[in-house]
PDB file of C-alpha atoms and ligand atoms in Angstrom:
ATOM      1  CA  MET A 202       0.036  -0.117   0.033  1.00  0.00           C
ATOM      2  CA  ARG A 203       1.213   3.437  -0.766  1.00  0.00           C
ATOM      3  CA  PHE A 204       0.754   6.694   1.393  1.00  0.00           C
ATOM      4  CA  ASP A 205       1.641  10.294   0.147  1.00  0.00           C
ATOM      5  CA  VAL A 206       1.929  12.575   2.772  1.00  0.00           C
ATOM      6  CA  LEU A 207       1.610  16.470   2.107  1.00  0.00           C
ATOM      7  CA  THR A 208       3.209  18.311   4.999  1.00  0.00           C
ATOM      8  CA  LEU A 209       5.005  21.468   5.787  1.00  0.00           C
ATOM      9  CA  PHE A 210       7.243  19.533   7.945  1.00  0.00           C
ATOM     10  CA  PRO A 211       8.491  16.497   5.964  1.00  0.00           C
ATOM     11  CA  GLY A 212      11.743  16.427   8.330  1.00  0.00           C
ATOM     12  CA  LEU A 213       9.560  15.347  11.354  1.00  0.00           C
ATOM     13  CA  PHE A 214       8.815  11.630   9.747  1.00  0.00           C
ATOM     14  CA  ALA A 215      12.466  10.252   9.125  1.00  0.00           C
ATOM     15  CA  PRO A 216      12.793   8.085  12.079  1.00  0.00           C
ATOM     16  CA  PHE A 217       9.176   7.018  11.851  1.00  0.00           C
ATOM     17  CA  LEU A 218       9.974   5.801   8.483  1.00  0.00           C
ATOM     18  CA  GLU A 219      13.236   4.076   9.143  1.00  0.00           C
ATOM     19  CA  GLN A 220      12.482   2.258  12.188  1.00  0.00           C
ATOM     20  CA  GLY A 221      10.187  -0.550  13.628  1.00  0.00           C
ATOM     21  CA  ILE A 222       7.508  -1.991  11.797  1.00  0.00           C
ATOM     22  CA  VAL A 223       6.859   0.616   9.549  1.00  0.00           C
ATOM     23  CA  GLY A 224      10.559   0.893   8.750  1.00  0.00           C
ATOM     24  CA  ARG A 225      10.766  -2.729   7.928  1.00  0.00           C
ATOM     25  CA  SER A 226       7.822  -2.775   5.844  1.00  0.00           C
ATOM     26  CA  ILE A 227       8.866  -0.125   3.593  1.00  0.00           C
ATOM     27  CA  ALA A 228      12.470  -2.003   3.123  1.00  0.00           C
ATOM     28  CA  GLN A 229      10.444  -5.144   2.215  1.00  0.00           C
ATOM     29  CA  GLY A 230       8.690  -3.011  -0.227  1.00  0.00           C
ATOM     30  CA  LEU A 231       5.204  -3.943   1.649  1.00  0.00           C
ATOM     31  CA  LEU A 232       4.771  -0.096   2.408  1.00  0.00           C
ATOM     32  CA  ASP A 233       5.337   2.737   0.335  1.00  0.00           C
ATOM     33  CA  VAL A 234       5.460   6.151   2.011  1.00  0.00           C
ATOM     34  CA  ARG A 235       6.099   9.184  -0.094  1.00  0.00           C
ATOM     35  CA  LEU A 236       6.694  12.776   1.467  1.00  0.00           C
ATOM     36  CA  THR A 237       5.566  15.934  -0.210  1.00  0.00           C
ATOM     37  CA  ASP A 238       6.633  19.438   0.766  1.00  0.00           C
ATOM     38  CA  ILE A 239       3.929  21.728   0.437  1.00  0.00           C
ATOM     39  CA  ARG A 240       6.291  24.491   0.412  1.00  0.00           C
ATOM     40  CA  ASP A 241       7.755  23.315  -2.948  1.00  0.00           C
ATOM     41  CA  TYR A 242       4.398  24.267  -4.428  1.00  0.00           C
ATOM     42  CA  ALA A 243       4.338  27.624  -3.021  1.00  0.00           C
ATOM     43  CA  ARG A 244       4.874  30.551  -5.468  1.00  0.00           C
ATOM     44  CA  GLY A 245       6.989  33.791  -5.136  1.00  0.00           C
ATOM     45  CA  ALA A 246      10.104  34.581  -3.904  1.00  0.00           C
ATOM     46  CA  HIS A 247       9.115  34.228  -0.329  1.00  0.00           C
ATOM     47  CA  ARG A 248       7.117  30.472  -1.013  1.00  0.00           C
ATOM     48  CA  VAL A 249       4.148  31.713   1.291  1.00  0.00           C
ATOM     49  CA  THR A 250       1.974  28.712   2.330  1.00  0.00           C
ATOM     50  CA  ASP A 251      -0.360  30.621   4.786  1.00  0.00           C
ATOM     51  CA  ASP A 252      -2.261  33.765   4.958  1.00  0.00           C
ATOM     52  CA  ARG A 253      -4.441  35.662   7.084  1.00  0.00           C
ATOM     53  CA  PRO A 254      -8.161  34.599   7.575  1.00  0.00           C
ATOM     54  CA  TYR A 255     -11.050  36.301   5.705  1.00  0.00           C
ATOM     55  CA  GLY A 256     -13.459  37.881   8.135  1.00  0.00           C
ATOM     56  CA  GLY A 257     -10.588  38.360  10.672  1.00  0.00           C
ATOM     57  CA  GLY A 258      -9.410  36.701  13.889  1.00  0.00           C
ATOM     58  CA  SER A 259      -6.011  35.324  15.089  1.00  0.00           C
ATOM     59  CA  GLY A 260      -3.909  32.872  13.503  1.00  0.00           C
ATOM     60  CA  MET A 261      -3.016  32.023   9.950  1.00  0.00           C
ATOM     61  CA  VAL A 262      -4.849  29.610   7.247  1.00  0.00           C
ATOM     62  CA  MET A 263      -3.147  27.413   5.155  1.00  0.00           C
ATOM     63  CA  LYS A 264      -3.420  28.646   1.524  1.00  0.00           C
ATOM     64  CA  VAL A 265      -5.436  26.386  -1.112  1.00  0.00           C
ATOM     65  CA  GLY A 266      -3.252  26.993  -4.131  1.00  0.00           C
ATOM     66  CA  PRO A 267      -0.121  25.104  -2.788  1.00  0.00           C
ATOM     67  CA  ILE A 268      -2.069  22.121  -1.699  1.00  0.00           C
ATOM     68  CA  VAL A 269      -4.131  21.828  -4.503  1.00  0.00           C
ATOM     69  CA  ARG A 270      -1.266  22.151  -6.904  1.00  0.00           C
ATOM     70  CA  ALA A 271       0.846  19.563  -4.760  1.00  0.00           C
ATOM     71  CA  LEU A 272      -2.076  16.898  -5.030  1.00  0.00           C
ATOM     72  CA  ARG A 273      -2.591  17.399  -8.854  1.00  0.00           C
ATOM     73  CA  ASP A 274       1.267  16.974  -9.084  1.00  0.00           C
ATOM     74  CA  LEU A 275       1.095  13.497  -7.220  1.00  0.00           C
ATOM     75  CA  GLU A 276       2.323  10.506  -9.248  1.00  0.00           C
ATOM     76  CA  PRO A 277      -0.649   8.328 -10.487  1.00  0.00           C
ATOM     77  CA  VAL A 278      -1.326   5.098  -8.797  1.00  0.00           C
ATOM     78  CA  GLU A 279      -3.027   2.055  -9.973  1.00  0.00           C
ATOM     79  CA  GLY A 280      -6.256   1.176  -8.212  1.00  0.00           C
ATOM     80  CA  THR A 281      -8.402   2.587  -5.378  1.00  0.00           C
ATOM     81  CA  GLU A 282      -7.345   5.810  -3.485  1.00  0.00           C
ATOM     82  CA  ARG A 283      -8.696   8.409  -1.192  1.00  0.00           C
ATOM     83  CA  ILE A 284      -7.478  11.696   0.199  1.00  0.00           C
ATOM     84  CA  ALA A 285      -7.867  12.537   3.718  1.00  0.00           C
ATOM     85  CA  LEU A 286      -7.464  15.772   5.514  1.00  0.00           C
ATOM     86  CA  LEU A 287      -5.998  15.648   8.953  1.00  0.00           C
ATOM     87  CA  SER A 288      -8.107  17.842  11.290  1.00  0.00           C
ATOM     88  CA  PRO A 289      -9.594  18.253  14.684  1.00  0.00           C
ATOM     89  CA  GLN A 290     -13.009  18.397  12.718  1.00  0.00           C
ATOM     90  CA  GLY A 291     -12.507  14.952  11.329  1.00  0.00           C
ATOM     91  CA  ARG A 292     -14.354  11.497  11.720  1.00  0.00           C
ATOM     92  CA  LEU A 293     -12.637  10.080  14.739  1.00  0.00           C
ATOM     93  CA  PHE A 294      -9.989   7.457  14.054  1.00  0.00           C
ATOM     94  CA  ASP A 295     -10.490   3.895  15.125  1.00  0.00           C
ATOM     95  CA  GLN A 296      -9.695   0.375  14.322  1.00  0.00           C
ATOM     96  CA  ASP A 297     -12.979   0.124  12.020  1.00  0.00           C
ATOM     97  CA  LEU A 298     -11.935   3.152   9.891  1.00  0.00           C
ATOM     98  CA  ALA A 299      -8.053   1.841   9.967  1.00  0.00           C
ATOM     99  CA  TRP A 300      -9.474  -1.491   8.482  1.00  0.00           C
ATOM    100  CA  GLU A 301     -11.600   0.398   5.727  1.00  0.00           C
ATOM    101  CA  LEU A 302      -8.758   2.355   4.807  1.00  0.00           C
ATOM    102  CA  SER A 303      -6.113  -0.908   4.424  1.00  0.00           C
ATOM    103  CA  THR A 304      -8.330  -1.887   1.585  1.00  0.00           C
ATOM    104  CA  LEU A 305      -6.992   1.199  -0.284  1.00  0.00           C
ATOM    105  CA  ASP A 306      -4.306   1.065  -2.927  1.00  0.00           C
ATOM    106  CA  ARG A 307      -3.135   4.622  -2.002  1.00  0.00           C
ATOM    107  CA  LEU A 308      -3.950   7.009   0.955  1.00  0.00           C
ATOM    108  CA  VAL A 309      -3.067  10.530   0.658  1.00  0.00           C
ATOM    109  CA  LEU A 310      -2.593  12.371   3.907  1.00  0.00           C
ATOM    110  CA  VAL A 311      -2.850  16.119   3.701  1.00  0.00           C
ATOM    111  CA  CYS A 312      -1.523  17.558   7.155  1.00  0.00           C
ATOM    112  CA  GLY A 313      -2.722  20.975   8.419  1.00  0.00           C
ATOM    113  CA  ARG A 314      -0.819  23.431  10.465  1.00  0.00           C
ATOM    114  CA  TYR A 315      -1.704  27.011  12.002  1.00  0.00           C
ATOM    115  CA  GLU A 316      -5.329  27.275  12.486  1.00  0.00           C
ATOM    116  CA  GLY A 317      -6.127  24.980   9.462  1.00  0.00           C
ATOM    117  CA  ILE A 318      -6.713  24.497   5.874  1.00  0.00           C
ATOM    118  CA  ASP A 319      -8.630  26.848   3.449  1.00  0.00           C
ATOM    119  CA  GLU A 320     -12.241  25.055   3.492  1.00  0.00           C
ATOM    120  CA  ARG A 321     -11.965  24.781  -0.544  1.00  0.00           C
ATOM    121  CA  VAL A 322      -9.348  22.078  -0.164  1.00  0.00           C
ATOM    122  CA  ARG A 323     -11.877  19.730   1.543  1.00  0.00           C
ATOM    123  CA  GLU A 324     -14.645  20.947  -0.677  1.00  0.00           C
ATOM    124  CA  GLY A 325     -13.149  20.101  -3.943  1.00  0.00           C
ATOM    125  CA  TYR A 326     -10.590  17.513  -3.137  1.00  0.00           C
ATOM    126  CA  ALA A 327     -10.853  15.607   0.140  1.00  0.00           C
ATOM    127  CA  ASP A 328     -12.687  12.278   0.277  1.00  0.00           C
ATOM    128  CA  LEU A 329     -12.565  12.293   4.295  1.00  0.00           C
ATOM    129  CA  GLU A 330     -11.299  14.250   7.110  1.00  0.00           C
ATOM    130  CA  ILE A 331      -9.696  12.256  10.167  1.00  0.00           C
ATOM    131  CA  SER A 332      -9.037  13.338  13.835  1.00  0.00           C
ATOM    132  CA  ILE A 333      -7.019  11.421  16.150  1.00  0.00           C
ATOM    133  CA  GLY A 334      -8.960  12.179  19.116  1.00  0.00           C
ATOM    134  CA  ASP A 335     -10.188  14.996  21.310  1.00  0.00           C
ATOM    135  CA  PHE A 336      -6.955  16.703  22.147  1.00  0.00           C
ATOM    136  CA  VAL A 337      -5.001  19.478  20.638  1.00  0.00           C
ATOM    137  CA  LEU A 338      -2.044  18.975  18.548  1.00  0.00           C
ATOM    138  CA  SER A 339       0.244  21.503  16.515  1.00  0.00           C
ATOM    139  CA  GLY A 340      -0.717  19.872  13.264  1.00  0.00           C
ATOM    140  CA  GLY A 341      -1.738  16.988  11.330  1.00  0.00           C
ATOM    141  CA  GLU A 342       1.815  15.293  11.124  1.00  0.00           C
ATOM    142  CA  VAL A 343       1.649  13.289  14.332  1.00  0.00           C
ATOM    143  CA  ALA A 344      -1.930  12.295  13.442  1.00  0.00           C
ATOM    144  CA  ALA A 345      -0.688  11.180  10.016  1.00  0.00           C
ATOM    145  CA  MET A 346       1.886   8.896  11.579  1.00  0.00           C
ATOM    146  CA  ALA A 347      -0.699   7.460  13.798  1.00  0.00           C
ATOM    147  CA  VAL A 348      -3.037   6.790  10.756  1.00  0.00           C
ATOM    148  CA  ILE A 349       0.204   5.100   8.696  1.00  0.00           C
ATOM    149  CA  ASP A 350       1.084   2.952  11.555  1.00  0.00           C
ATOM    150  CA  ALA A 351      -2.547   1.564  12.549  1.00  0.00           C
ATOM    151  CA  VAL A 352      -3.436   0.981   8.689  1.00  0.00           C
ATOM    152  CA  GLY A 353       0.052  -0.207   7.422  1.00  0.00           C
ATOM    153  CA  ARG A 354       0.011  -3.099  10.367  1.00  0.00           C
ATOM    154  CA  LEU A 355      -3.359  -4.168   8.583  1.00  0.00           C
ATOM    155  CA  VAL A 356      -1.660  -4.589   5.291  1.00  0.00           C
ATOM    156  CA  PRO A 357      -1.023  -8.344   4.581  1.00  0.00           C
ATOM    157  CA  GLY A 358       2.594  -9.334   5.274  1.00  0.00           C
ATOM    158  CA  VAL A 359       3.404  -6.199   7.419  1.00  0.00           C
ATOM    159  CA  LEU A 360       2.833  -8.107  10.854  1.00  0.00           C
ATOM    160  CA  GLY A 361       4.832 -11.550  10.891  1.00  0.00           C
ATOM    161  CA  CYS A 362       2.968 -14.158  12.697  1.00  0.00           C
ATOM    162  CA  GLU A 363       4.631 -12.735  15.862  1.00  0.00           C
ATOM    163  CA  ASP A 364       1.419 -10.798  16.648  1.00  0.00           C
ATOM    164  CA  SER A 365      -1.801 -11.501  14.451  1.00  0.00           C
ATOM    165  CA  ASN A 366      -4.216  -8.897  14.101  1.00  0.00           C
ATOM    166  CA  ARG A 367      -6.950 -10.658  14.927  1.00  0.00           C
ATOM    167  CA  GLU A 368      -5.939 -11.389  18.614  1.00  0.00           C
ATOM    168  CA  ASP A 369      -5.270  -7.784  19.115  1.00  0.00           C
ATOM    169  CA  SER A 370      -7.603  -7.046  22.062  1.00  0.00           C
ATOM    170  CA  PHE A 371      -8.948  -3.941  20.146  1.00  0.00           C
ATOM    171  CA  GLU A 372     -10.232  -6.128  17.278  1.00  0.00           C
ATOM    172  CA  GLU A 373     -12.122  -8.005  19.953  1.00  0.00           C
ATOM    173  CA  GLY A 374     -13.262  -4.713  21.404  1.00  0.00           C
ATOM    174  CA  LEU A 375     -11.722  -5.217  24.790  1.00  0.00           C
ATOM    175  CA  LEU A 376      -8.693  -3.870  26.656  1.00  0.00           C
ATOM    176  CA  GLU A 377      -6.115  -6.636  27.193  1.00  0.00           C
ATOM    177  CA  HIS A 378      -5.330  -8.701  30.245  1.00  0.00           C
ATOM    178  CA  PRO A 379      -1.872  -7.748  32.123  1.00  0.00           C
ATOM    179  CA  HIS A 380       1.139  -8.950  30.890  1.00  0.00           C
ATOM    180  CA  TYR A 381       4.323 -10.278  32.885  1.00  0.00           C
ATOM    181  CA  THR A 382       7.820 -11.595  31.883  1.00  0.00           C
ATOM    182  CA  ARG A 383      10.961 -12.822  34.182  1.00  0.00           C
ATOM    183  CA  PRO A 384      11.785 -12.148  36.788  1.00  0.00           C
ATOM    184  CA  PRO A 385       9.181 -13.791  38.795  1.00  0.00           C
ATOM    185  CA  VAL A 386       9.572 -11.446  41.774  1.00  0.00           C
ATOM    186  CA  PHE A 387      10.715  -7.549  41.399  1.00  0.00           C
ATOM    187  CA  GLU A 388      10.716  -5.370  44.366  1.00  0.00           C
ATOM    188  CA  GLU A 389       8.353  -7.722  46.314  1.00  0.00           C
ATOM    189  CA  ARG A 390       5.915  -8.057  43.795  1.00  0.00           C
ATOM    190  CA  SER A 391       5.085 -11.520  42.308  1.00  0.00           C
ATOM    191  CA  VAL A 392       3.876 -12.531  38.846  1.00  0.00           C
ATOM    192  CA  PRO A 393       0.385 -14.205  39.697  1.00  0.00           C
ATOM    193  CA  GLU A 394       0.752 -17.819  40.378  1.00  0.00           C
ATOM    194  CA  ILE A 395      -1.624 -19.151  37.988  1.00  0.00           C
ATOM    195  CA  LEU A 396       0.506 -17.719  35.216  1.00  0.00           C
ATOM    196  CA  LEU A 397       3.369 -20.069  36.388  1.00  0.00           C
ATOM    197  CA  SER A 398       0.894 -23.136  36.942  1.00  0.00           C
ATOM    198  CA  GLY A 399       1.199 -24.439  33.451  1.00  0.00           C
ATOM    199  CA  ASP A 400      -2.303 -25.150  33.316  1.00  0.00           C
ATOM    200  CA  HIS A 401      -3.376 -23.703  29.984  1.00  0.00           C
ATOM    201  CA  GLU A 402      -7.175 -23.750  30.344  1.00  0.00           C
ATOM    202  CA  LYS A 403      -7.096 -21.731  34.025  1.00  0.00           C
ATOM    203  CA  ILE A 404      -4.657 -19.290  32.447  1.00  0.00           C
ATOM    204  CA  ARG A 405      -7.018 -18.698  29.703  1.00  0.00           C
ATOM    205  CA  LEU A 406      -9.830 -18.156  31.902  1.00  0.00           C
ATOM    206  CA  TRP A 407      -7.970 -15.913  34.011  1.00  0.00           C
ATOM    207  CA  ARG A 408      -6.800 -13.647  31.252  1.00  0.00           C
ATOM    208  CA  ARG A 409     -10.198 -13.344  29.932  1.00  0.00           C
ATOM    209  CA  ALA A 410     -11.602 -12.453  33.224  1.00  0.00           C
ATOM    210  CA  GLU A 411      -8.762  -9.736  33.683  1.00  0.00           C
ATOM    211  CA  ALA A 412      -9.569  -8.326  30.395  1.00  0.00           C
ATOM    212  CA  LEU A 413     -13.177  -8.100  31.053  1.00  0.00           C
ATOM    213  CA  LYS A 414     -12.948  -6.660  34.460  1.00  0.00           C
ATOM    214  CA  ARG A 415     -10.281  -4.039  33.122  1.00  0.00           C
ATOM    215  CA  THR A 416     -12.670  -3.003  30.263  1.00  0.00           C
ATOM    216  CA  ARG A 417     -15.437  -2.749  32.767  1.00  0.00           C
ATOM    217  CA  GLU A 418     -13.254  -0.651  35.152  1.00  0.00           C
ATOM    218  CA  ARG A 419     -11.581   1.706  32.634  1.00  0.00           C
ATOM    219  CA  ARG A 420     -13.710   1.458  29.284  1.00  0.00           C
ATOM    220  CA  PRO A 421     -17.177   0.637  29.979  1.00  0.00           C
ATOM    221  CA  ASP A 422     -18.276   2.193  26.596  1.00  0.00           C
ATOM    222  CA  LEU A 423     -16.248  -0.440  25.001  1.00  0.00           C
ATOM    223  CA  LEU A 424     -18.020  -3.402  27.213  1.00  0.00           C
ATOM    224  CA  GLU A 425     -21.218  -1.810  25.578  1.00  0.00           C
ATOM    225  CA  GLY A 426     -20.073  -2.832  21.981  1.00  0.00           C
ATOM    226  CA  ALA A 427     -18.327  -5.816  22.640  1.00  0.00           C
ATOM    227  CA  HIS A 428     -19.846  -9.320  21.994  1.00  0.00           C
ATOM    228  CA  LEU A 429     -19.874 -11.357  25.304  1.00  0.00           C
ATOM    229  CA  SER A 430     -20.238 -15.095  25.565  1.00  0.00           C
ATOM    230  CA  GLU A 431     -22.118 -16.816  28.454  1.00  0.00           C
ATOM    231  CA  GLU A 432     -18.615 -17.667  29.821  1.00  0.00           C
ATOM    232  CA  ASP A 433     -17.668 -13.950  29.649  1.00  0.00           C
ATOM    233  CA  ARG A 434     -20.914 -12.977  31.565  1.00  0.00           C
ATOM    234  CA  LYS A 435     -20.512 -15.465  34.036  1.00  0.00           C
ATOM    235  CA  LEU A 436     -16.487 -14.269  34.620  1.00  0.00           C
ATOM    236  CA  LEU A 437     -18.098 -10.923  35.010  1.00  0.00           C
ATOM    237  CA  ARG A 438     -20.472 -11.912  37.572  1.00  0.00           C
ATOM    238  CA  ASP A 439     -17.724 -13.637  39.726  1.00  0.00           C
ATOM    239  CA  PRO A 440     -16.535 -11.177  42.546  1.00  0.00           C
ATOM    240  CA  LYS A 441     -12.797  -9.769  42.575  1.00  0.00           C
TER     241      LYS A 441
HETATM  242  C1  LIG B 616      -8.277  25.284  19.879  1.00  0.00           C
HETATM  243  C2  LIG B 616      -8.179  26.150  19.060  1.00  0.00           C
HETATM  244  N1  LIG B 616      -7.211  26.203  17.886  1.00  0.00           N
HETATM  245  C3  LIG B 616      -5.912  25.935  18.153  1.00  0.00           C
HETATM  246  C4  LIG B 616      -5.131  27.264  18.448  1.00  0.00           C
HETATM  247  C5  LIG B 616      -7.997  25.004  17.024  1.00  0.00           C
HETATM  248  C6  LIG B 616      -6.756  24.154  16.397  1.00  0.00           C
HETATM  249  C7  LIG B 616      -6.237  24.380  15.068  1.00  0.00           C
HETATM  250  C8  LIG B 616      -5.441  23.306  14.600  1.00  0.00           C
HETATM  251  C9  LIG B 616      -6.428  22.993  16.937  1.00  0.00           C
HETATM  252  C10 LIG B 616      -5.690  22.229  16.329  1.00  0.00           C
HETATM  253  C11 LIG B 616      -5.156  22.373  15.210  1.00  0.00           C
HETATM  254  C12 LIG B 616      -3.894  21.382  14.546  1.00  0.00           C
HETATM  255  N2  LIG B 616      -4.293  19.973  14.654  1.00  0.00           N
HETATM  256  C13 LIG B 616      -4.463  19.189  13.688  1.00  0.00           C
HETATM  257  O1  LIG B 616      -4.062  19.473  12.764  1.00  0.00           O
HETATM  258  C14 LIG B 616      -5.223  17.796  13.784  1.00  0.00           C
HETATM  259  C15 LIG B 616      -5.421  17.226  15.105  1.00  0.00           C
HETATM  260  C16 LIG B 616      -5.661  17.458  16.411  1.00  0.00           C
HETATM  261  O2  LIG B 616      -5.460  18.637  16.982  1.00  0.00           O
HETATM  262  N3  LIG B 616      -6.196  16.398  17.356  1.00  0.00           N
HETATM  263  C17 LIG B 616      -6.506  15.502  16.903  1.00  0.00           C
HETATM  264  N4  LIG B 616      -6.668  15.060  15.637  1.00  0.00           N
HETATM  265  C18 LIG B 616      -5.803  15.793  14.955  1.00  0.00           C
HETATM  266  S1  LIG B 616      -5.663  15.524  12.989  1.00  0.00           S
HETATM  267  C19 LIG B 616      -4.752  16.922  12.833  1.00  0.00           C
END
């Protein structure tokens, strides 16, 4: 899958694209991420990419011209593509949207800066607008990385068998059970004995109960939408 990122800060992406699962997948040719510096499409000696808002007010607005010229200059790619703006006004990004986007051949991500992007970019060119949550970022770049990471992981071959997506708790709509590794005791805190017991059925039930209780405690909104089995309901009824 190919991603094209339009940004005023292409330098922010280097380590993200070089390291970890994303870096490896690019090296393997499973993902292709291209950066376009919007400033390259700005005109005039000063290469201005922003201007004062019509109607007044504080802050600056990203100009429509440079962004549209950058979009028009993108290399054509075979297959299905979408253009997404990253903005606080967008659809809240979640695992369902990540799955939807993972079916594309190309996703173009336009990163806003300043107060935002001239509305005519969205009207004339964008297929969707994405927000990664209800908090204030300085621009769309960190959000674009989150989207590339989450969507890229769902592209076939990107994850080894180390961690299959279907087992991810978010796929199931639950938080995960707690994890432990060696040593068995650290600063007087022991690993729950059941995990050392070797009884795989007991371990499975314990983990499932922990996941369910955590979700009820921390994210009751997720429990609403989860598909619970009769066993799950019983585990939730049990005290502790
Ligand atoms: C709070 C008033 N304005 C900031 C001084 C509004 C505002 C404009 C631009 C807030 C943030 C931004 C820049 N943010 C993004 O471009 C952005 C974003 C975000 O802030 N939160 C969650 N997802 C995203 S995606 C892009």
